[in-house]
Structures are given as C-alpha cells and as structure tokens.
CSV table of C-alpha atoms in Angstrom, one decimal:
chain,number,residue,atom,x,y,z
A,1,MET,CA,8.8,26.7,24.9
A,2,ILE,CA,10.8,26.4,21.7
A,3,MET,CA,8.9,24.9,18.8
A,4,LYS,CA,10.9,22.7,16.5
A,5,GLN,CA,9.8,23.1,12.9
A,6,ARG,CA,10.2,20.1,10.7
A,7,ILE,CA,11.9,20.9,7.3
A,8,SER,CA,9.8,19.7,4.4
A,9,LYS,CA,11.2,17.6,1.6
A,10,ASN,CA,10.6,20.5,-0.8
A,11,GLN,CA,12.7,22.8,1.4
A,12,ILE,CA,15.5,20.2,1.5
A,13,TYR,CA,15.3,19.9,-2.2
A,14,TRP,CA,15.7,23.6,-2.9
A,15,LEU,CA,18.5,23.9,-0.3
A,16,CYS,CA,20.4,21.1,-2.0
A,17,GLN,CA,19.8,22.6,-5.4
A,18,VAL,CA,21.1,26.0,-4.4
A,19,LEU,CA,24.0,24.8,-2.4
A,20,GLY,CA,24.9,22.2,-5.0
A,21,TRP,CA,24.8,24.4,-8.1
A,22,PHE,CA,26.5,27.4,-6.6
A,23,SER,CA,29.2,25.3,-5.1
A,24,LEU,CA,30.0,24.9,-8.8
A,25,VAL,CA,30.8,28.6,-8.9
A,26,LEU,CA,33.2,28.2,-6.0
A,27,VAL,CA,35.0,25.1,-7.3
A,28,GLU,CA,35.4,26.4,-10.9
A,29,THR,CA,36.5,29.9,-9.7
A,30,ILE,CA,39.2,28.3,-7.5
A,31,ASN,CA,40.2,26.0,-10.4
A,32,TYR,CA,40.6,28.9,-12.8
A,33,THR,CA,42.3,31.2,-10.3
A,34,PHE,CA,45.0,28.8,-8.9
A,35,VAL,CA,45.4,26.2,-11.7
A,36,LEU,CA,44.5,27.4,-15.2
A,37,VAL,CA,44.8,31.3,-15.2
A,38,GLY,CA,46.7,32.0,-12.1
A,39,SER,CA,44.8,35.2,-11.2
A,40,PHE,CA,41.3,36.1,-10.0
A,41,GLN,CA,38.9,37.6,-12.5
A,42,TRP,CA,35.3,38.5,-11.8
A,43,GLU,CA,34.2,37.6,-15.3
A,44,TYR,CA,34.8,34.0,-14.5
A,45,VAL,CA,32.7,34.2,-11.4
A,46,SER,CA,29.9,35.8,-13.5
A,47,ALA,CA,30.2,33.2,-16.2
A,48,PHE,CA,30.1,30.3,-13.7
A,49,GLY,CA,27.2,32.0,-11.9
A,50,ILE,CA,25.1,32.1,-15.0
A,51,GLN,CA,25.9,28.5,-15.8
A,52,ALA,CA,24.9,27.5,-12.3
A,53,LEU,CA,21.6,29.4,-12.6
A,54,TYR,CA,20.9,27.7,-15.9
A,55,GLY,CA,21.7,24.3,-14.4
A,56,LEU,CA,19.4,24.9,-11.4
A,57,LEU,CA,16.5,26.0,-13.5
A,58,VAL,CA,16.8,23.4,-16.3
A,59,THR,CA,17.3,20.5,-13.9
A,60,HIS,CA,14.3,21.6,-11.9
A,61,PHE,CA,11.9,22.0,-14.8
A,62,TYR,CA,13.3,18.9,-16.5
A,63,LYS,CA,12.7,16.9,-13.3
A,64,LYS,CA,9.1,18.3,-13.0
A,65,PHE,CA,8.0,17.5,-16.6
A,66,PHE,CA,10.2,14.6,-17.8
A,67,ILE,CA,11.2,12.5,-14.8
A,68,ARG,CA,8.0,10.7,-13.6
A,69,LYS,CA,7.4,8.8,-10.4
A,70,SER,CA,6.9,5.7,-12.5
A,71,THR,CA,10.5,5.9,-13.6
A,72,PHE,CA,11.7,4.5,-10.3
A,73,GLU,CA,9.3,1.6,-10.4
A,74,ARG,CA,11.3,0.1,-13.3
A,75,PRO,CA,14.1,-2.4,-13.1
A,76,ILE,CA,17.4,-0.9,-12.0
A,77,ARG,CA,19.0,-1.2,-15.4
A,78,ALA,CA,16.2,0.6,-17.1
A,79,ILE,CA,16.3,3.4,-14.4
A,80,TRP,CA,20.0,4.1,-15.1
A,81,VAL,CA,19.6,4.0,-18.9
A,82,LYS,CA,16.9,6.6,-18.5
A,83,GLY,CA,19.4,8.5,-16.2
A,84,LEU,CA,22.0,8.4,-18.9
A,85,ALA,CA,19.6,9.8,-21.5
A,86,ASP,CA,18.5,12.5,-19.1
A,87,THR,CA,22.1,13.5,-18.6
A,88,PHE,CA,22.5,14.1,-22.3
A,89,ASN,CA,19.2,15.8,-22.7
A,90,ILE,CA,19.8,18.3,-19.9
A,91,SER,CA,23.3,19.0,-21.0
A,92,LEU,CA,22.1,19.6,-24.6
A,93,ILE,CA,19.4,22.0,-23.3
A,94,ILE,CA,21.8,24.0,-21.3
A,95,THR,CA,24.3,24.1,-24.2
A,96,LEU,CA,21.7,25.4,-26.6
A,97,ILE,CA,20.6,28.1,-24.1
A,98,ILE,CA,24.2,29.3,-23.7
A,99,ILE,CA,25.4,29.3,-27.3
A,100,GLY,CA,22.1,28.9,-29.2
A,101,PRO,CA,21.5,32.7,-29.7
A,102,SER,CA,25.0,33.3,-31.1
A,103,ILE,CA,24.7,30.4,-33.5
A,104,ILE,CA,21.4,31.7,-34.8
A,105,GLN,CA,22.8,35.2,-35.2
A,106,SER,CA,25.8,34.1,-37.2
A,107,TRP,CA,24.4,31.1,-38.9
A,108,TYR,CA,25.0,32.5,-42.3
A,109,LEU,CA,28.7,32.7,-41.5
A,110,MET,CA,28.9,29.2,-40.3
A,111,THR,CA,27.4,27.4,-43.3
A,112,ASP,CA,30.8,26.2,-44.3
A,113,GLN,CA,31.9,25.4,-40.7
A,114,ILE,CA,29.1,22.9,-39.8
A,115,LEU,CA,31.6,20.3,-38.6
A,116,ALA,CA,33.5,22.8,-36.4
A,117,VAL,CA,30.2,24.0,-34.9
A,118,SER,CA,29.0,20.5,-34.3
A,119,ILE,CA,32.3,19.6,-32.5
A,120,GLU,CA,32.0,22.7,-30.4
A,121,ILE,CA,28.4,21.8,-29.4
A,122,LEU,CA,29.4,18.2,-28.6
A,123,GLY,CA,32.4,19.5,-26.5
A,124,ARG,CA,30.2,21.8,-24.6
A,125,ILE,CA,27.6,19.0,-24.0
A,126,LEU,CA,30.4,16.8,-22.6
A,127,ASN,CA,31.6,19.7,-20.4
A,128,GLN,CA,28.1,20.3,-19.1
A,129,GLY,CA,27.6,16.6,-18.6
A,130,ARG,CA,30.3,16.6,-15.9
A,131,TYR,CA,28.0,18.5,-13.6
A,132,ILE,CA,24.7,17.0,-14.8
A,133,VAL,CA,25.8,13.4,-14.2
A,134,VAL,CA,26.6,14.2,-10.6
A,135,TRP,CA,23.1,15.8,-10.2
A,136,ILE,CA,21.5,12.7,-11.9
A,137,ILE,CA,23.4,10.3,-9.7
A,138,ILE,CA,22.5,12.1,-6.5
A,139,TYR,CA,18.8,12.6,-7.5
A,140,TYR,CA,18.3,9.1,-8.9
A,141,MET,CA,20.0,7.4,-5.9
A,142,TYR,CA,17.8,9.4,-3.5
A,143,LYS,CA,14.6,8.4,-5.4
A,144,ILE,CA,15.7,4.7,-5.6
A,145,LEU,CA,16.4,4.6,-1.8
A,146,GLU,CA,13.2,6.4,-1.1
A,147,ARG,CA,11.3,3.8,-3.2
A,148,ASN,CA,13.1,1.0,-1.4
A,149,ARG,CA,12.2,2.5,2.0
A,150,SER,CA,8.6,2.7,0.9
A,151,ILE,CA,8.5,-0.9,-0.2
A,152,LEU,CA,10.1,-2.0,3.0
A,153,GLN,CA,7.7,0.1,5.0
A,154,GLU,CA,4.7,-1.5,3.2
A,155,LYS,CA,6.2,-5.0,3.8
A,156,LEU,CA,6.6,-4.3,7.5
A,157,GLU,CA,3.1,-2.9,7.8
A,158,MET,CA,1.7,-5.9,6.0
A,159,GLU,CA,3.6,-8.3,8.2
A,160,SER,CA,2.4,-6.4,11.3
A,161,LEU,CA,-1.2,-6.6,9.9
A,162,LEU,CA,-1.1,-10.3,9.2
A,163,THR,CA,0.4,-10.9,12.7
A,164,SER,CA,-2.3,-8.8,14.4
A,165,THR,CA,-5.0,-10.4,12.3
A,166,GLU,CA,-3.9,-13.9,13.4
A,167,LEU,CA,-3.9,-12.9,17.0
A,168,GLU,CA,-7.3,-11.2,16.7
A,169,LEU,CA,-8.9,-14.1,14.9
A,170,LEU,CA,-7.6,-16.5,17.5
A,171,LYS,CA,-9.2,-14.3,20.2
A,172,THR,CA,-12.5,-13.7,18.4
A,173,GLN,CA,-13.1,-17.2,16.9
A,174,LEU,CA,-13.2,-19.1,20.2
A,175,ASN,CA,-12.6,-16.6,23.0
A,176,PRO,CA,-12.6,-17.9,26.6
A,177,HIS,CA,-16.1,-16.7,27.2
A,178,PHE,CA,-17.5,-18.8,24.4
A,179,LEU,CA,-15.4,-21.8,25.4
A,180,PHE,CA,-16.5,-21.6,29.0
A,181,ASN,CA,-20.1,-21.2,28.0
A,182,ALA,CA,-19.9,-24.2,25.6
A,183,LEU,CA,-18.3,-26.4,28.3
A,184,ASN,CA,-20.9,-25.3,30.9
A,185,SER,CA,-23.7,-26.1,28.4
A,186,ILE,CA,-22.1,-29.5,27.7
A,187,LYS,CA,-21.8,-30.2,31.5
A,188,ALA,CA,-25.5,-29.5,31.9
A,189,LEU,CA,-26.2,-31.8,28.9
A,190,VAL,CA,-24.2,-34.7,30.5
A,191,LEU,CA,-26.8,-34.8,33.3
A,192,ILE,CA,-29.8,-34.5,31.0
A,193,ASP,CA,-28.9,-36.1,27.7
A,194,GLY,CA,-25.6,-38.0,27.5
A,195,HIS,CA,-25.9,-38.7,23.7
A,196,LEU,CA,-26.4,-35.0,22.9
A,197,ALA,CA,-23.5,-34.1,25.2
A,198,LYS,CA,-21.3,-36.5,23.4
A,199,ASP,CA,-22.3,-34.9,20.1
A,200,ALA,CA,-21.6,-31.4,21.4
A,201,ILE,CA,-18.1,-32.5,22.6
A,202,ILE,CA,-17.3,-33.8,19.1
A,203,LYS,CA,-18.5,-30.6,17.5
A,204,LEU,CA,-16.4,-28.5,19.9
A,205,SER,CA,-13.4,-30.7,19.3
A,206,GLU,CA,-13.7,-30.2,15.5
A,207,LEU,CA,-14.1,-26.5,15.9
A,208,LEU,CA,-11.0,-26.3,18.1
A,209,GLN,CA,-9.0,-28.3,15.6
A,210,PHE,CA,-10.1,-26.0,12.8
A,211,SER,CA,-9.1,-22.9,14.8
A,212,LEU,CA,-5.6,-24.2,15.5
A,213,ARG,CA,-4.8,-25.1,11.9
A,214,TYR,CA,-6.6,-22.3,9.9
A,215,GLU,CA,-3.4,-20.3,9.5
A,216,LYS,CA,-1.7,-23.0,7.4
A,217,SER,CA,-3.5,-21.8,4.3
A,218,PRO,CA,-4.5,-18.3,3.3
A,219,LEU,CA,-7.7,-19.6,1.5
A,220,ILE,CA,-10.0,-22.6,2.0
A,221,LYS,CA,-13.1,-23.8,0.1
A,222,MET,CA,-16.3,-22.1,1.0
A,223,SER,CA,-18.0,-25.5,1.7
A,224,GLU,CA,-15.4,-26.2,4.4
A,225,GLU,CA,-15.8,-22.8,5.9
A,226,ILE,CA,-19.6,-23.1,6.1
A,227,TYR,CA,-19.3,-26.6,7.6
A,228,LYS,CA,-17.3,-25.1,10.5
A,229,VAL,CA,-19.8,-22.3,10.8
A,230,GLU,CA,-22.6,-24.8,11.2
A,231,LYS,CA,-20.6,-26.6,13.9
A,232,TYR,CA,-20.2,-23.3,15.7
A,233,LEU,CA,-23.9,-22.4,15.5
A,234,GLU,CA,-24.9,-25.9,16.7
A,235,LEU,CA,-22.8,-25.4,19.7
A,236,GLU,CA,-24.3,-21.9,20.3
A,237,LYS,CA,-27.7,-23.4,19.9
A,238,ILE,CA,-27.0,-25.6,22.9
A,239,ARG,CA,-26.4,-22.4,25.0
A,240,PHE,CA,-29.2,-20.3,23.7
A,241,GLY,CA,-31.9,-23.0,22.9
A,242,SER,CA,-35.0,-21.5,21.4
A,243,ARG,CA,-33.5,-18.0,21.7
A,244,LEU,CA,-31.4,-18.7,18.7
A,245,SER,CA,-32.4,-19.7,15.2
A,246,TYR,CA,-30.3,-19.7,12.1
A,247,GLU,CA,-30.4,-20.2,8.3
A,248,ILE,CA,-27.5,-20.8,5.9
A,249,GLU,CA,-27.9,-20.4,2.2
A,250,VAL,CA,-25.0,-21.1,-0.1
A,251,ALA,CA,-25.4,-21.0,-3.9
A,252,ARG,CA,-24.2,-24.1,-5.7
A,253,ASP,CA,-21.7,-22.2,-7.8
A,254,ALA,CA,-20.2,-20.5,-4.7
A,255,GLN,CA,-19.5,-23.7,-2.7
A,256,GLY,CA,-16.2,-24.4,-4.5
A,257,LEU,CA,-15.0,-20.8,-4.3
A,258,GLU,CA,-12.3,-19.8,-1.9
A,259,VAL,CA,-12.5,-17.7,1.3
A,260,PRO,CA,-10.0,-16.6,3.9
A,261,PRO,CA,-10.3,-19.2,6.7
A,262,ALA,CA,-12.6,-18.2,9.7
A,263,LEU,CA,-13.9,-15.2,7.8
A,264,VAL,CA,-17.6,-16.2,7.9
A,265,LEU,CA,-17.0,-17.8,11.3
A,266,THR,CA,-15.7,-14.5,12.7
A,267,LEU,CA,-18.7,-12.6,11.3
A,268,THR,CA,-21.1,-15.1,12.8
A,269,GLU,CA,-19.4,-14.9,16.2
A,270,ASN,CA,-19.6,-11.1,16.0
A,271,ALA,CA,-23.3,-11.3,15.1
A,272,ILE,CA,-23.9,-13.5,18.2
A,273,LYS,CA,-21.8,-11.4,20.5
A,274,HIS,CA,-23.2,-8.0,19.5
A,275,GLY,CA,-26.6,-9.1,18.4
A,276,ILE,CA,-28.2,-12.2,19.9
A,277,THR,CA,-26.7,-12.0,23.4
A,278,GLN,CA,-28.0,-8.3,23.7
A,279,LEU,CA,-31.6,-9.4,23.1
A,280,PRO,CA,-33.7,-10.9,26.0
A,281,ASP,CA,-35.7,-13.0,23.5
A,282,GLY,CA,-32.7,-13.8,21.3
A,283,GLY,CA,-33.0,-13.7,17.6
A,284,GLN,CA,-32.1,-15.1,14.2
A,285,ILE,CA,-28.9,-15.3,12.1
A,286,LYS,CA,-29.1,-15.7,8.4
A,287,ILE,CA,-26.0,-16.4,6.2
A,288,LYS,CA,-26.2,-16.0,2.4
A,289,VAL,CA,-23.3,-16.7,0.0
A,290,GLU,CA,-23.6,-16.2,-3.8
A,291,SER,CA,-21.5,-15.1,-6.8
A,292,ARG,CA,-22.5,-12.1,-8.9
A,293,GLU,CA,-20.6,-11.0,-12.0
A,294,ASN,CA,-17.2,-12.4,-11.0
A,295,THR,CA,-17.7,-11.2,-7.4
A,296,LEU,CA,-18.2,-13.3,-4.3
A,297,LEU,CA,-21.0,-11.8,-2.1
A,298,ILE,CA,-21.2,-12.9,1.6
A,299,GLN,CA,-24.1,-11.5,3.7
A,300,VAL,CA,-24.7,-12.1,7.4
A,301,ILE,CA,-28.0,-10.8,8.8
A,302,ASN,CA,-28.6,-10.9,12.5
A,303,SER,CA,-31.2,-9.6,14.9
A,304,GLY,CA,-30.3,-6.4,16.8
A,305,ARG,CA,-29.3,-2.8,15.9
A,306,LEU,CA,-25.9,-1.5,14.9
A,307,LYS,CA,-24.2,0.8,17.4
A,308,GLY,CA,-21.2,3.2,16.9
A,309,GLU,CA,-18.8,1.1,19.0
A,310,ASN,CA,-19.5,-1.9,16.8
A,311,LEU,CA,-17.8,-0.1,13.9
A,312,LYS,CA,-14.5,0.7,15.6
A,313,GLY,CA,-13.3,-2.8,16.7
A,314,ILE,CA,-9.8,-3.9,15.7
A,315,GLY,CA,-11.4,-7.1,14.4
A,316,LEU,CA,-13.2,-5.3,11.6
A,317,LYS,CA,-10.1,-3.4,10.7
A,318,ASN,CA,-8.1,-6.6,10.5
A,319,ILE,CA,-10.7,-8.3,8.3
A,320,ARG,CA,-10.6,-5.3,5.9
A,321,GLY,CA,-6.8,-5.6,5.9
A,322,ARG,CA,-6.9,-9.3,5.1
A,323,LEU,CA,-9.4,-8.7,2.2
A,324,VAL,CA,-7.3,-5.9,0.7
A,325,HIS,CA,-4.1,-8.0,1.0
A,326,LEU,CA,-5.7,-11.0,-0.6
A,327,PHE,CA,-8.0,-9.5,-3.2
A,328,GLY,CA,-7.0,-5.9,-3.8
A,329,LYS,CA,-8.7,-2.6,-3.1
A,330,THR,CA,-12.0,-3.6,-4.7
A,331,ALA,CA,-12.7,-6.0,-1.8
A,332,ASN,CA,-15.2,-4.5,0.7
A,333,LEU,CA,-16.6,-5.0,4.2
A,334,HIS,CA,-19.7,-3.0,5.0
A,335,LEU,CA,-22.1,-2.9,8.1
A,336,GLN,CA,-25.4,-1.3,8.2
A,337,ASN,CA,-28.8,-1.4,10.0
A,338,HIS,CA,-31.2,-3.5,8.0
A,339,LEU,CA,-35.0,-3.5,8.0
A,340,GLU,CA,-36.8,-3.0,11.4
A,341,ASN,CA,-34.5,-4.8,13.9
A,342,SER,CA,-31.6,-6.4,12.1
A,343,VAL,CA,-28.0,-5.7,11.1
A,344,LEU,CA,-26.6,-6.6,7.7
A,345,THR,CA,-22.9,-7.3,7.3
A,346,THR,CA,-21.7,-7.6,3.7
A,347,ILE,CA,-18.4,-8.8,2.3
A,348,SER,CA,-17.5,-8.8,-1.4
A,349,TYR,CA,-14.4,-9.4,-3.3
A,350,PRO,CA,-13.5,-10.4,-7.0
A,351,ILE,CA,-13.4,-14.0,-7.8
A,352,HIS,CA,-10.9,-13.7,-10.6
A,353,ALA,CA,-8.3,-12.4,-8.0
A,354,GLN,CA,-8.3,-15.8,-6.3
A,355,SER,CA,-5.3,-18.0,-6.7
C-alpha cells in the first residue's frame, strides 16, 4: 500500500523560495548571454547566484521578524502601503549587504563623491526592487487569500452552527415525547377536571407559539423567557403530579436582561429528561438567575446524578456555540454533580456584551 504524504505549508514555502530565487539566476544569465553581452560567462552566473542567495535569506528573515500576522487583518490599502515599504526596506538591506563593505573600505576616497555614491545606491535599490516587488506581490496575495479563506470558513461554520442549533432547539424544546405526554395528560384531565384541562390546553398553546417564533430574535427579555419556562413546568406538573416540584428565583435586576430565546427552557427540559424522569419518586428543579459584577449567572439544579453520556450531547455543544457567538469566549456552560443527589448546570456570560 502506497502512503501519500501531505506536503506541509512550510515545505511548499521553501520550495517556492528556492525555485523562485534561483529562477532569477537562469533568467538573468540568459538575458546577459543572448541580449546584453552576447556570450556566456560563469562570473555572471556566480554573481546572480550570490544575489539570489541574499534575496532568499533576507526575504525569509524579514518575513519572520517584520511581517506580522496582524498585517493582513488591516484594510487592503494599508496592507499594500506596508508592502511598498517592505519592498524598499528589503531592497535597501540587500544593496547594503552587497556594496556596503566596499563603501566602508573606501569611504575616505568618497567623501567628495557623496552624490555619486547616493545615486549608485538608489539605482541598486531600484534594480533589486524589480525582484523584491514580485516576491512581495506573490507573498502578500497568498496571505490575503488565505485570510479571506479563513474568514469564509469561519462564516460557513457559524452558519452551520446556527442552523444545527435551530434544529436541535426545535427538537429538544418540545419533542414528540413531551407533546404526546402533555396531550395524554390533558386527555385524562378532560374526564376528571374540565376547567384544569382547559387551562392546560391554553398553556400548551402558548408554549407552542413561543417555540415557533423564538428564532425571530437572537435575544429576548429574561422575564419573558422565565414566563415560558413556568408554562412548561406547569404542563410537566400535570404529567408528574407530586413527583415534580420546582422553584424559580430571578433577581429583580436580572429580569430586564437579555437571554437567547429558549436557553433556560432547554436546560429545564434537559433537567426533566435526564433527571426527574430517571427517578421513581421524582424530584425537584430549582432555577436561579442573578447578575454578578457585569455577568449574568443562570443556575439550574435538578435531582439526579450526572452521567458521562449527559455531557456529550449535541444540544450542549450547540448551546455553547450560541453563547460564544453572541457573547464571546468568556461565556460559559458547565455541568457538575451537586450536593448529595443533584446536578448543577451553570451558564454565565457578560452583560456588557449584550446589544
């Protein structure tokens, strides 16, 4: 079996450097042999070879120390202004390496020829610039295209994440199992308590309407989110009866803050699915929302124990993605076993990042 080795970017870079600079030797040798001088001379090959070696080394070390990654995050005009300056600087460095020693050695003879020496240096800089500008254009174009590809890739990944988040939330907020259970509970209520059944149908209708329209806005008021969570818990209370008890505590200064729609609702549904339904005697859910030092803190505590598979769901991954997208990398989602027989889910994100 033949193994195909992938060429790294570093290998491609050095291959282009060597081929590019030493193609200069070939082009200039042919130019001098057939156009300018008319005969082949090894001294030209040697001179152009040294010039190519200087070009390779100087451009590499200049790139390493003076062309930063942040250069290509600037506006296009600023990038090319920097490229023009780099062309001059690299050409100057190569020129000084080539003729610098001879100028220093005979400086005392040139004190009355400053203008001539300056013109020679400028001419050599312009001559070197012919090659350097090609290197700059190729390298800068490559980095600009690479940056654009990176931005496009990030955009596509974010769009994919948002799409999968929307689908996952629609699945987890009111999945068929919950809907069927709620309808069965309501059917039983119709025979027992018509008034309570009517109230349950209204709550289910409101929750369905909320689930269908949540995607219209990236953020909603915490008070509205909690209102829908209460409707959801009231419906689940019909199904579980005395097996489910809950408590919701929202600080006054947190009620007007914004939250991604269905975020707390999804955590609550997750707490019932992986917590309450797994316990024969049911359990309790406590939701606490408060603000601390410009950070919104959401805690959901439910009866049960955290298992490994509870941490690997795509729902949690998508929630983390939504938080990072909306509030930056300081946003956090964390699950842990809490006290004797409960699970604590904590979400935190900066308040100042909200729009």
